[in-house]
XYZ file of C-alpha atoms in Angstrom:
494
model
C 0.000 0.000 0.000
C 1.144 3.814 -0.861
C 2.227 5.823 2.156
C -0.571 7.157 3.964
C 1.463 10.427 4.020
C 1.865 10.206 0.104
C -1.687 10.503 -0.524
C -3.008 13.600 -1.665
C -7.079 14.917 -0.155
C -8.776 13.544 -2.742
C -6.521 10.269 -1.994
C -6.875 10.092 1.902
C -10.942 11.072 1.685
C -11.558 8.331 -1.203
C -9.454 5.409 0.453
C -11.183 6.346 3.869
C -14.479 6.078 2.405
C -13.554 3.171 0.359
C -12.406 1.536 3.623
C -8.638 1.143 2.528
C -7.683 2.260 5.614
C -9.663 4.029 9.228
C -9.241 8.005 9.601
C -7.161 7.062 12.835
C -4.498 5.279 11.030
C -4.228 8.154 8.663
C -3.634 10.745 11.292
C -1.365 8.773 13.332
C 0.608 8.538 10.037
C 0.914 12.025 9.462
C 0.950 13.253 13.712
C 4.498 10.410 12.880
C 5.662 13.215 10.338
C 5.384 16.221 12.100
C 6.989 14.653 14.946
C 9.549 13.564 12.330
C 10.379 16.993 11.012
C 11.063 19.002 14.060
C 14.307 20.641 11.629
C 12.125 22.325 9.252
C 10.639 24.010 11.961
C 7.319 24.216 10.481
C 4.471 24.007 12.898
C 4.535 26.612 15.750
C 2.321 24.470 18.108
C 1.783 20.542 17.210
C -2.414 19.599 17.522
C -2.455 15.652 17.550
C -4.851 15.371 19.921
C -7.053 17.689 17.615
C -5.889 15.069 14.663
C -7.152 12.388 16.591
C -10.196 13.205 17.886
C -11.841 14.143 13.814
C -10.120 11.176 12.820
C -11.989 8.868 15.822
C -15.525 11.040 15.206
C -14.584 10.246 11.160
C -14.341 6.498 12.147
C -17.419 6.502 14.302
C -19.692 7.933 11.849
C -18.576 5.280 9.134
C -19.281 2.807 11.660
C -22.660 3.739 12.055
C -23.667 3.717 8.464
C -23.588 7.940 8.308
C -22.598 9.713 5.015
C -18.893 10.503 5.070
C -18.022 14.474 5.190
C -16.192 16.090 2.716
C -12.906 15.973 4.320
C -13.433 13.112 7.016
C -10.171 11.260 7.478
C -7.889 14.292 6.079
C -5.873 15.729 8.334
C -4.915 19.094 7.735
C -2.367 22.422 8.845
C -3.576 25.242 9.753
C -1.609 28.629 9.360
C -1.319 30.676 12.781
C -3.174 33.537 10.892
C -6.381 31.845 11.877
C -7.817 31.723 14.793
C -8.035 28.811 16.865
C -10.139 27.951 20.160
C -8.356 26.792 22.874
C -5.279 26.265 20.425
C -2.654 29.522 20.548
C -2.857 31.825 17.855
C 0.286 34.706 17.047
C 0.681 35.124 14.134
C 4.208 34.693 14.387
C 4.566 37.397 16.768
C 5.464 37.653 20.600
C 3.320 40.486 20.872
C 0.044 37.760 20.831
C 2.760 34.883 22.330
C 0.342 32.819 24.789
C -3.075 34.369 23.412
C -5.648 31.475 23.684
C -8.957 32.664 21.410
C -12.188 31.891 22.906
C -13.912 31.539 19.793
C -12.656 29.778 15.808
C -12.359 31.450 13.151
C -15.065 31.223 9.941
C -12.443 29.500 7.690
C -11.457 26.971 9.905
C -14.499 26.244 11.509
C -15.364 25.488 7.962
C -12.959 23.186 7.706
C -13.956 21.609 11.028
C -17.296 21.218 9.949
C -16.073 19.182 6.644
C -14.773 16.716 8.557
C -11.278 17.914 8.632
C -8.447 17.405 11.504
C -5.925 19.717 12.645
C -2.218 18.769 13.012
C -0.889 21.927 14.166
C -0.543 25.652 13.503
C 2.096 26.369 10.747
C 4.649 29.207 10.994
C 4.712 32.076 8.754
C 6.116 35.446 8.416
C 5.326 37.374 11.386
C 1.922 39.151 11.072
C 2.005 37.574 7.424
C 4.788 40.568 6.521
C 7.797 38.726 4.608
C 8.406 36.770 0.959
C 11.158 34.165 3.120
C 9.509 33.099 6.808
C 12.629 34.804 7.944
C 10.404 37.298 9.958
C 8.898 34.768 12.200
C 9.549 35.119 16.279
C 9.899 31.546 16.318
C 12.497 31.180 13.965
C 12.890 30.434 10.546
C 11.387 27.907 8.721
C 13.690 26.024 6.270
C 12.590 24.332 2.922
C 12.941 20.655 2.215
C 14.519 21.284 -1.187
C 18.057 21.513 -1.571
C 20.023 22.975 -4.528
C 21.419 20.389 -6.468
C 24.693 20.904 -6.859
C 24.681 23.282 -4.042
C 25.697 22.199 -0.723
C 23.420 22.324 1.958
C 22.652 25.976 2.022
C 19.205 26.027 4.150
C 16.450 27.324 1.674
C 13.457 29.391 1.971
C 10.314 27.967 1.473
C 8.687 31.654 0.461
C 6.268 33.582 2.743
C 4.198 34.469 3.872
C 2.701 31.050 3.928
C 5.941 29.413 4.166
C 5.065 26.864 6.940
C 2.515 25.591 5.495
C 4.394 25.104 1.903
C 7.039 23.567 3.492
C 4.903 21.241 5.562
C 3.067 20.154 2.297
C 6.145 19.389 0.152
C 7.430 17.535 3.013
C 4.312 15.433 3.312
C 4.131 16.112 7.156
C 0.053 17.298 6.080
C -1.766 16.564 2.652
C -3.009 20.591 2.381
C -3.012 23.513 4.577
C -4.285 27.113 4.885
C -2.638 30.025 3.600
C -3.406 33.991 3.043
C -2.404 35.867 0.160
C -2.122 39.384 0.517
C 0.426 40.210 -2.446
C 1.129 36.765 -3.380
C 1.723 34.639 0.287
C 0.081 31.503 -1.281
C 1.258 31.635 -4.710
C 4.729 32.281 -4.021
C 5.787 29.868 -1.367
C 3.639 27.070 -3.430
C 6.104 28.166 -6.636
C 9.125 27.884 -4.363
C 8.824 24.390 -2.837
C 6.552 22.871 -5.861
C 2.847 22.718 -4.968
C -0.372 24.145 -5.872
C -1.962 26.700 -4.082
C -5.007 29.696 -5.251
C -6.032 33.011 -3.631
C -9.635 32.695 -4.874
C -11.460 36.405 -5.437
C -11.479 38.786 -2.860
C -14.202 38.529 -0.401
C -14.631 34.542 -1.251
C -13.625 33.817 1.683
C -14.196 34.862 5.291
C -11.416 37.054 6.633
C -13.305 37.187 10.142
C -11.260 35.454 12.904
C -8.042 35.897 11.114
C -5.303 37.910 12.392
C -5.684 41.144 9.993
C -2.736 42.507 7.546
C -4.125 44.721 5.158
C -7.704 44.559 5.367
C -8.088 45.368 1.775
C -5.978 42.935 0.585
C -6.004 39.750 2.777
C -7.605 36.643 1.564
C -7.297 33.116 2.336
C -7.286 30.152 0.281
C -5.752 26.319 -0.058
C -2.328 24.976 -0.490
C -1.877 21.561 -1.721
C -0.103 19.070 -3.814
C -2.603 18.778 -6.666
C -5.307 21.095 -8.778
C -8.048 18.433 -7.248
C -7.073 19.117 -3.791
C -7.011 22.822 -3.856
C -10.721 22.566 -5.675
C -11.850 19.806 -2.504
C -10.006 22.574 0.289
C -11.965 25.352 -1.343
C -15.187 24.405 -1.321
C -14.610 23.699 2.436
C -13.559 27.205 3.257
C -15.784 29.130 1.130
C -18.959 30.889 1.754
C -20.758 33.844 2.748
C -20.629 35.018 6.401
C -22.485 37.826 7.578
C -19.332 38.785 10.645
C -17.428 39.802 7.679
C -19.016 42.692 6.057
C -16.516 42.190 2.476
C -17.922 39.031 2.349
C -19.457 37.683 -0.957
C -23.041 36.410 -0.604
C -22.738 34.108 -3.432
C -23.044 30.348 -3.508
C -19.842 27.990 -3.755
C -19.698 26.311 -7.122
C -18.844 22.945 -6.810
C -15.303 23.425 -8.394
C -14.000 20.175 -7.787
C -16.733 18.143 -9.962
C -16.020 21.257 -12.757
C -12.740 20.524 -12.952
C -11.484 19.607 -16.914
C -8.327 20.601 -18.393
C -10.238 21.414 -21.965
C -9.732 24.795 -23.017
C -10.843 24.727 -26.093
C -12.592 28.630 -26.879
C -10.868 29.807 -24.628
C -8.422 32.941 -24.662
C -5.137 32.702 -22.760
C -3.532 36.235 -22.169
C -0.051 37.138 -22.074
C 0.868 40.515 -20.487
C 3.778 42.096 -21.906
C 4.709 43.922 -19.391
C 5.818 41.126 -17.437
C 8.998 40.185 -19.787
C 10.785 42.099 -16.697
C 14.708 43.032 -17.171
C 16.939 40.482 -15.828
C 14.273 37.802 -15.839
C 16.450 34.563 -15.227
C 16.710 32.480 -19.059
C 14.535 29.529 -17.176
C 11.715 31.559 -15.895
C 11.095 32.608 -19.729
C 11.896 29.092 -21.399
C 9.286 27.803 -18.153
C 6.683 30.807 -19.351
C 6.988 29.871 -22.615
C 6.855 26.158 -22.332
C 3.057 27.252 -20.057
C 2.446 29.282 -23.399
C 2.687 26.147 -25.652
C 0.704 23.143 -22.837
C -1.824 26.154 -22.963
C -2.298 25.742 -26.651
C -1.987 22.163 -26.965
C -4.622 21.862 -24.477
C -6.363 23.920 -27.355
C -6.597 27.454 -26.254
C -5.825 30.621 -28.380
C -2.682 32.555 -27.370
C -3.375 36.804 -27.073
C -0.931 39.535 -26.349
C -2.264 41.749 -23.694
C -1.226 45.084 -22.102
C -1.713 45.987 -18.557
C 0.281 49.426 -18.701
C 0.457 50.247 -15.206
C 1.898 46.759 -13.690
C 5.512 48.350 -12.822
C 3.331 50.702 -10.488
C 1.704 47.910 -8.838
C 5.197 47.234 -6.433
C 5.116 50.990 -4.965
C 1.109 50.896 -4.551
C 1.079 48.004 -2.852
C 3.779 48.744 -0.517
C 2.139 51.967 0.069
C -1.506 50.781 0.693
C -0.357 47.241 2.601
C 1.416 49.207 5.493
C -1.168 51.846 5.787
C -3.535 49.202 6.452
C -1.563 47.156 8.643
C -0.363 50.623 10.880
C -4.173 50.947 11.386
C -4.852 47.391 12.109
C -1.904 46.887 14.478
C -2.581 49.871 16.539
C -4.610 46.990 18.525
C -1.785 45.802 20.125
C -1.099 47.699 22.763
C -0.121 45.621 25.883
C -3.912 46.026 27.799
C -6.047 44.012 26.652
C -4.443 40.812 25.522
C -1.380 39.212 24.082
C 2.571 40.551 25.852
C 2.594 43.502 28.169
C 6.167 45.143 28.896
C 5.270 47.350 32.268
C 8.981 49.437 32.828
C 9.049 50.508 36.945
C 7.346 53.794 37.028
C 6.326 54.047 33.559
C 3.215 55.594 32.038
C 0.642 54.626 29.766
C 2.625 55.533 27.050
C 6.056 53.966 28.177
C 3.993 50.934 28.208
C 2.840 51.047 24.929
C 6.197 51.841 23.415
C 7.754 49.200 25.547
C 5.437 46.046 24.418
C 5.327 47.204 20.714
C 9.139 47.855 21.239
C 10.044 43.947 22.358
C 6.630 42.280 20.943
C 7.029 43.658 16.942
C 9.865 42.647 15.007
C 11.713 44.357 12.434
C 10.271 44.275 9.005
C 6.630 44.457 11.148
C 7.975 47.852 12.782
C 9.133 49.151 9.075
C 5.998 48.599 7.660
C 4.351 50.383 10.558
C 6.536 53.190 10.073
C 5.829 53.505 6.294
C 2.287 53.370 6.845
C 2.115 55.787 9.247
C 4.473 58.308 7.501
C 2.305 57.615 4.119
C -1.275 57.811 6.925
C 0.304 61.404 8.173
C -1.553 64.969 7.443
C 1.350 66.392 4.823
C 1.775 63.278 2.871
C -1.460 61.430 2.494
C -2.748 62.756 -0.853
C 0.664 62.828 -2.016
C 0.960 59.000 -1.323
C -2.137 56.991 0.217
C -4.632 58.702 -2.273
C -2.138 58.074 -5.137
C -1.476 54.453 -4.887
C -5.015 54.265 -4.282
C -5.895 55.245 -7.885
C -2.766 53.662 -9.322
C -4.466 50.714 -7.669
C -8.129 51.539 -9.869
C -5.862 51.993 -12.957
C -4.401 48.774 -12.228
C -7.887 47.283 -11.420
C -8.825 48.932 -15.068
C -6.102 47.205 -17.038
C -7.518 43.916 -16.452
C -11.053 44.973 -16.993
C -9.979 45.593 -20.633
C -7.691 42.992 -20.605
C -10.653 40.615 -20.190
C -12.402 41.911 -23.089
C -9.824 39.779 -25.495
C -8.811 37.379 -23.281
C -10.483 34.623 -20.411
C -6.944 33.662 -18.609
C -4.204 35.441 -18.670
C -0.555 33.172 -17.891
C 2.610 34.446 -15.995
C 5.368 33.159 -14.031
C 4.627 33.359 -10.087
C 8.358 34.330 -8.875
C 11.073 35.910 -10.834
C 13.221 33.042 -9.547
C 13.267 29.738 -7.958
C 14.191 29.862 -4.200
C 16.936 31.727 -2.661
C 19.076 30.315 0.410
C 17.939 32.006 3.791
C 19.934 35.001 4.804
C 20.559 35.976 1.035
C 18.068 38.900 0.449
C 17.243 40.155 4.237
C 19.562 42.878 4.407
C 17.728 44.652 1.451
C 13.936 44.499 1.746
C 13.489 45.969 -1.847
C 15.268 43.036 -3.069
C 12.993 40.728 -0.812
C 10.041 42.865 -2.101
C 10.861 42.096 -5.738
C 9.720 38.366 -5.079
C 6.358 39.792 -5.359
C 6.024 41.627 -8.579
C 3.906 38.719 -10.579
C 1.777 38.265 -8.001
C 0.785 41.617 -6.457
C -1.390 43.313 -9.639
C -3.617 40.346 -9.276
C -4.192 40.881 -5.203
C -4.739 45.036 -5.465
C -7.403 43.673 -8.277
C -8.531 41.433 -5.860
C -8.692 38.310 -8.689
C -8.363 35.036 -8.700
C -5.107 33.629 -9.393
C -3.413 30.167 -8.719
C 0.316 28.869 -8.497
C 0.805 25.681 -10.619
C 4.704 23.544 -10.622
C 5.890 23.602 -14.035
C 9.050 22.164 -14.049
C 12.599 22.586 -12.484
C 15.553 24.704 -12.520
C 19.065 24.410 -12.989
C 19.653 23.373 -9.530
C 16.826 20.927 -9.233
C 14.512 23.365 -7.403
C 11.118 24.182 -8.751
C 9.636 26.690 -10.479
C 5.998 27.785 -10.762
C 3.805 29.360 -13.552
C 0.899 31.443 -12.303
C -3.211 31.593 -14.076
C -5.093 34.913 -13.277
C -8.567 35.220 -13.717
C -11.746 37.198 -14.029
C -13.565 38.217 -10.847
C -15.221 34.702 -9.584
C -13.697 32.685 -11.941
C -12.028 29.993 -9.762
C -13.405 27.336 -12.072
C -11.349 29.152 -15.102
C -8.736 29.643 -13.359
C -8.241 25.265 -11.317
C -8.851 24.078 -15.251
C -6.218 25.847 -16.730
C -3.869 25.049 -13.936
C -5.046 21.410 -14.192
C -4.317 21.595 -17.815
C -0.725 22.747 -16.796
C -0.648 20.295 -14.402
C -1.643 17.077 -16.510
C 1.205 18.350 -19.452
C 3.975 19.348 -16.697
C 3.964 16.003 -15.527
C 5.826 17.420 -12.481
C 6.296 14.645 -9.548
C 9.885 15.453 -8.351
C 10.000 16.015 -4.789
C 12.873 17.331 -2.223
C 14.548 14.056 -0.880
C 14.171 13.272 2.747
C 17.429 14.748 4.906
C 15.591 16.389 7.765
């Protein structure tokens, strides 16, 4: 018999229901892995009690003749973004180190509901703020892959969703949450060779996870597979009336959609993103997507979107505004750490616990958002990126009137070793100029492995798509799938 830990969703829910093996054995398996993998430094708190229990309910229900769940017997991660009761939730941060919610988020209650079990939460970038999980407070977390030829220079697994890409390519959990604020999902899945999809803004329920930028935050499902992103999904979509951007709509059932025929359809190639410097295998990989795209019988278009080298500055213009708002929150009184300095004030105390709690890059976004927020330079540079940000919004809206897809790379490289690019955030910030437009748009868009680099690490080609158009955008990445044929994965040295 496979692995239990090889098996993908669809793979662990069908041989559960099929009786190839009970829920139990399936988390045990997997609760064996994360144990296992201490050195990738992945989960932030380990739940196999929480793994157990779904699995044993799973098991029960099965037993007495009851109709399976959607995701009974998968065990799943869960990215410390999300809110989880009794479990602790910090967003990678000492500043909410030891917070305990009292209530679940919408997302993964969701996911609870399905039938789903929870293995631990997975470490990230602290407050979701970093492309390399280099910003976490509990350390970084470290890729599986290794360069081929390389030594064994410790790699990143991208951010912000890092532990929860590295966790899936290292089979310690079959899927996992992410967010995606300028690319969080998309990049890390590029970087360690998985699938993962933002879906449209507002799909899914932001209430109960830890806020970023407001505007801009969205969750969605990393996996190994097209399928299993479509399954994850449907879990964690729907309307919910405690988040007022939430879309009232119902969830297509994307997983029985799911064909890799795009025949009439109109794949879109923006110009614009031919950036300088672009490594030779990024292009040969985006032009490889160009020609799978055709043979799967789609029509290739050129397309403009004019204003895409304006979507870097916007977005790190609007991001930290938001986030110096929505961090103001933490303030030592009401939850989460409290520094209290002998004989200090009110505001010695809030200086002190933002002061130890916040790390770096989460302190220089706070800066640049409040500098951007201030009296004498908010037209000059809030209001701006806000209408860059229509302009950008624009582009695609005409972009879709000659095109249904449009087909990029997700990173302008494969992964970089850890400690590389952290002395220059611009260079860090680069990572994110596929994947941003499509967030300040608030579109669809979906990470798919295409192949791998010189070094033997992989690289990841990215489908954006109309408003609401998940189903568009899961077939075209399962056509990419089925014709990349990609099944390497890091070997085991951890």
């Amino acid at each position: 018999m496979t692995e239990l830990t090889d098996l993908t969703v669809a793979g662990l829910r069908d041989g559960f229901r099929a009786g190839d093996f009970t829920a139990r054995e399936a988390a045990e398996a997997f609760n064996a892995a994360v144990v296992g993998a201490k050195t990738l430094n992945a989960f932030i708190v380990e739940t196999p009690e929480h793994a157990l229990a779904a699995a044993d309910a799973a098991d029960a229900a099965r037993a007495a003749g009851e109709a399976s769940k959607p995701l009974a017997g998968v065990p799943i991660g869960m990215k410390d973004l999300f809110a989880t009761k009794g479990v602790q939730t910090t967003a990678a941060s000492h500043i909410l180190e030891g917070f305990t919610p009292t209530y679940e988020s919408t997302v993964s209650q969701k996911l609870w509901d399905a039938g789903a079990g929870m293995l631990g939460k997975l470490n990230l970038d602290q407050f979701a703020m970093g492309s390399s999980n280099e910003t976490s407070a509990f350390g970084n977390v470290i890729s599986p892959w290794r360069r081929k030829d390389g030594g064994n220079a410790a790699l990143t697994p991208g951010g912000s969703s890092g532990g929860s890409a590295s966790a899936i390519a290292a089979r310690l959990c079959p899927a996992a949450t992410g967010t995606d604020t300028g690319g969080s999902i998309r990049q890390p899945a590029a970087f360690v060779g998985i699938s993962g999809i933002k879906p449209t803004y507002g799909r899914c329920s932001r209430w109960g996870t830890v806020a970023f930028a407001s505007s801009l935050d969205q969750a969605g499902p990393m996996a190994r597979d097209v399928r299993d992103c479509a399954i994850m999904l449907e879990a964690m979509s729907g309307f919910d009336p405690k988040d007022a951007t939430s879309l009232d709509l119902p969830v297509p059932a994307w997983e029985a959609s799911l064909s890799p025929d795009m025949k009439g359809k109109r794949i879109g190639i923006p110009k614009e993103y031919r950036v300088d410097g672009m490594p030779a295998e990024i292009e040969a990989l985006w032009q490889q997507g160009i020609e799978w795209m055709r043979d799967a019988g789609a029509e290739i278009v050129e397309v403009s979107l004019p204003h895409t080298k304006y979507a870097l500055p916007a977005y790190y213009i609007v991001a930290p505004a938001e986030a110096s708002s929505n961090l103001a929150r933490y303030d030592g009184v009401r939850f989460g750490q409290r520094e209290l300095p002998e004989g200090a004030n009110l505001q010695d105390m809030y200086a002190a616990t933002r002061a130890a709690g916040f790390g770096d890059e989460v302190k220089r976004r706070i800066l640049i958002g409040t500098y951007v927020l201030s009296a004498g330079f908010y037209d000059a540079y809030y209001t701006q990126a806000q209408k860059v940000r229509t302009l950008i919004a624009q582009d695609f809206e005409k972009a879709w009137e000659v095109c249904d897809l449009l087909l990029t790379p997700t990173a302008p490289s494969a992964a970089f070793a850890l400690g590389e690019k952290q002395a220059d955030p611009l260079a860090m910030y680069l990572n994110d100029v596929f994947t941003v437009p499509a967030s300040l748009a608030g579109l669809p868009a979906m990470s798919v492995p295409g192949g791998l680099d010189g070094d033997g690490l992989p690289l990841g080609l990215q489908v954006i798509g109309k408003p609401l158009d998940e189903q568009g955008v899961l077939n075209a990445g399962l056509a990419i799938e089925q014709r990349a044929g990609f099944t390497a994965r890091a070997d085991k040295w951890w």
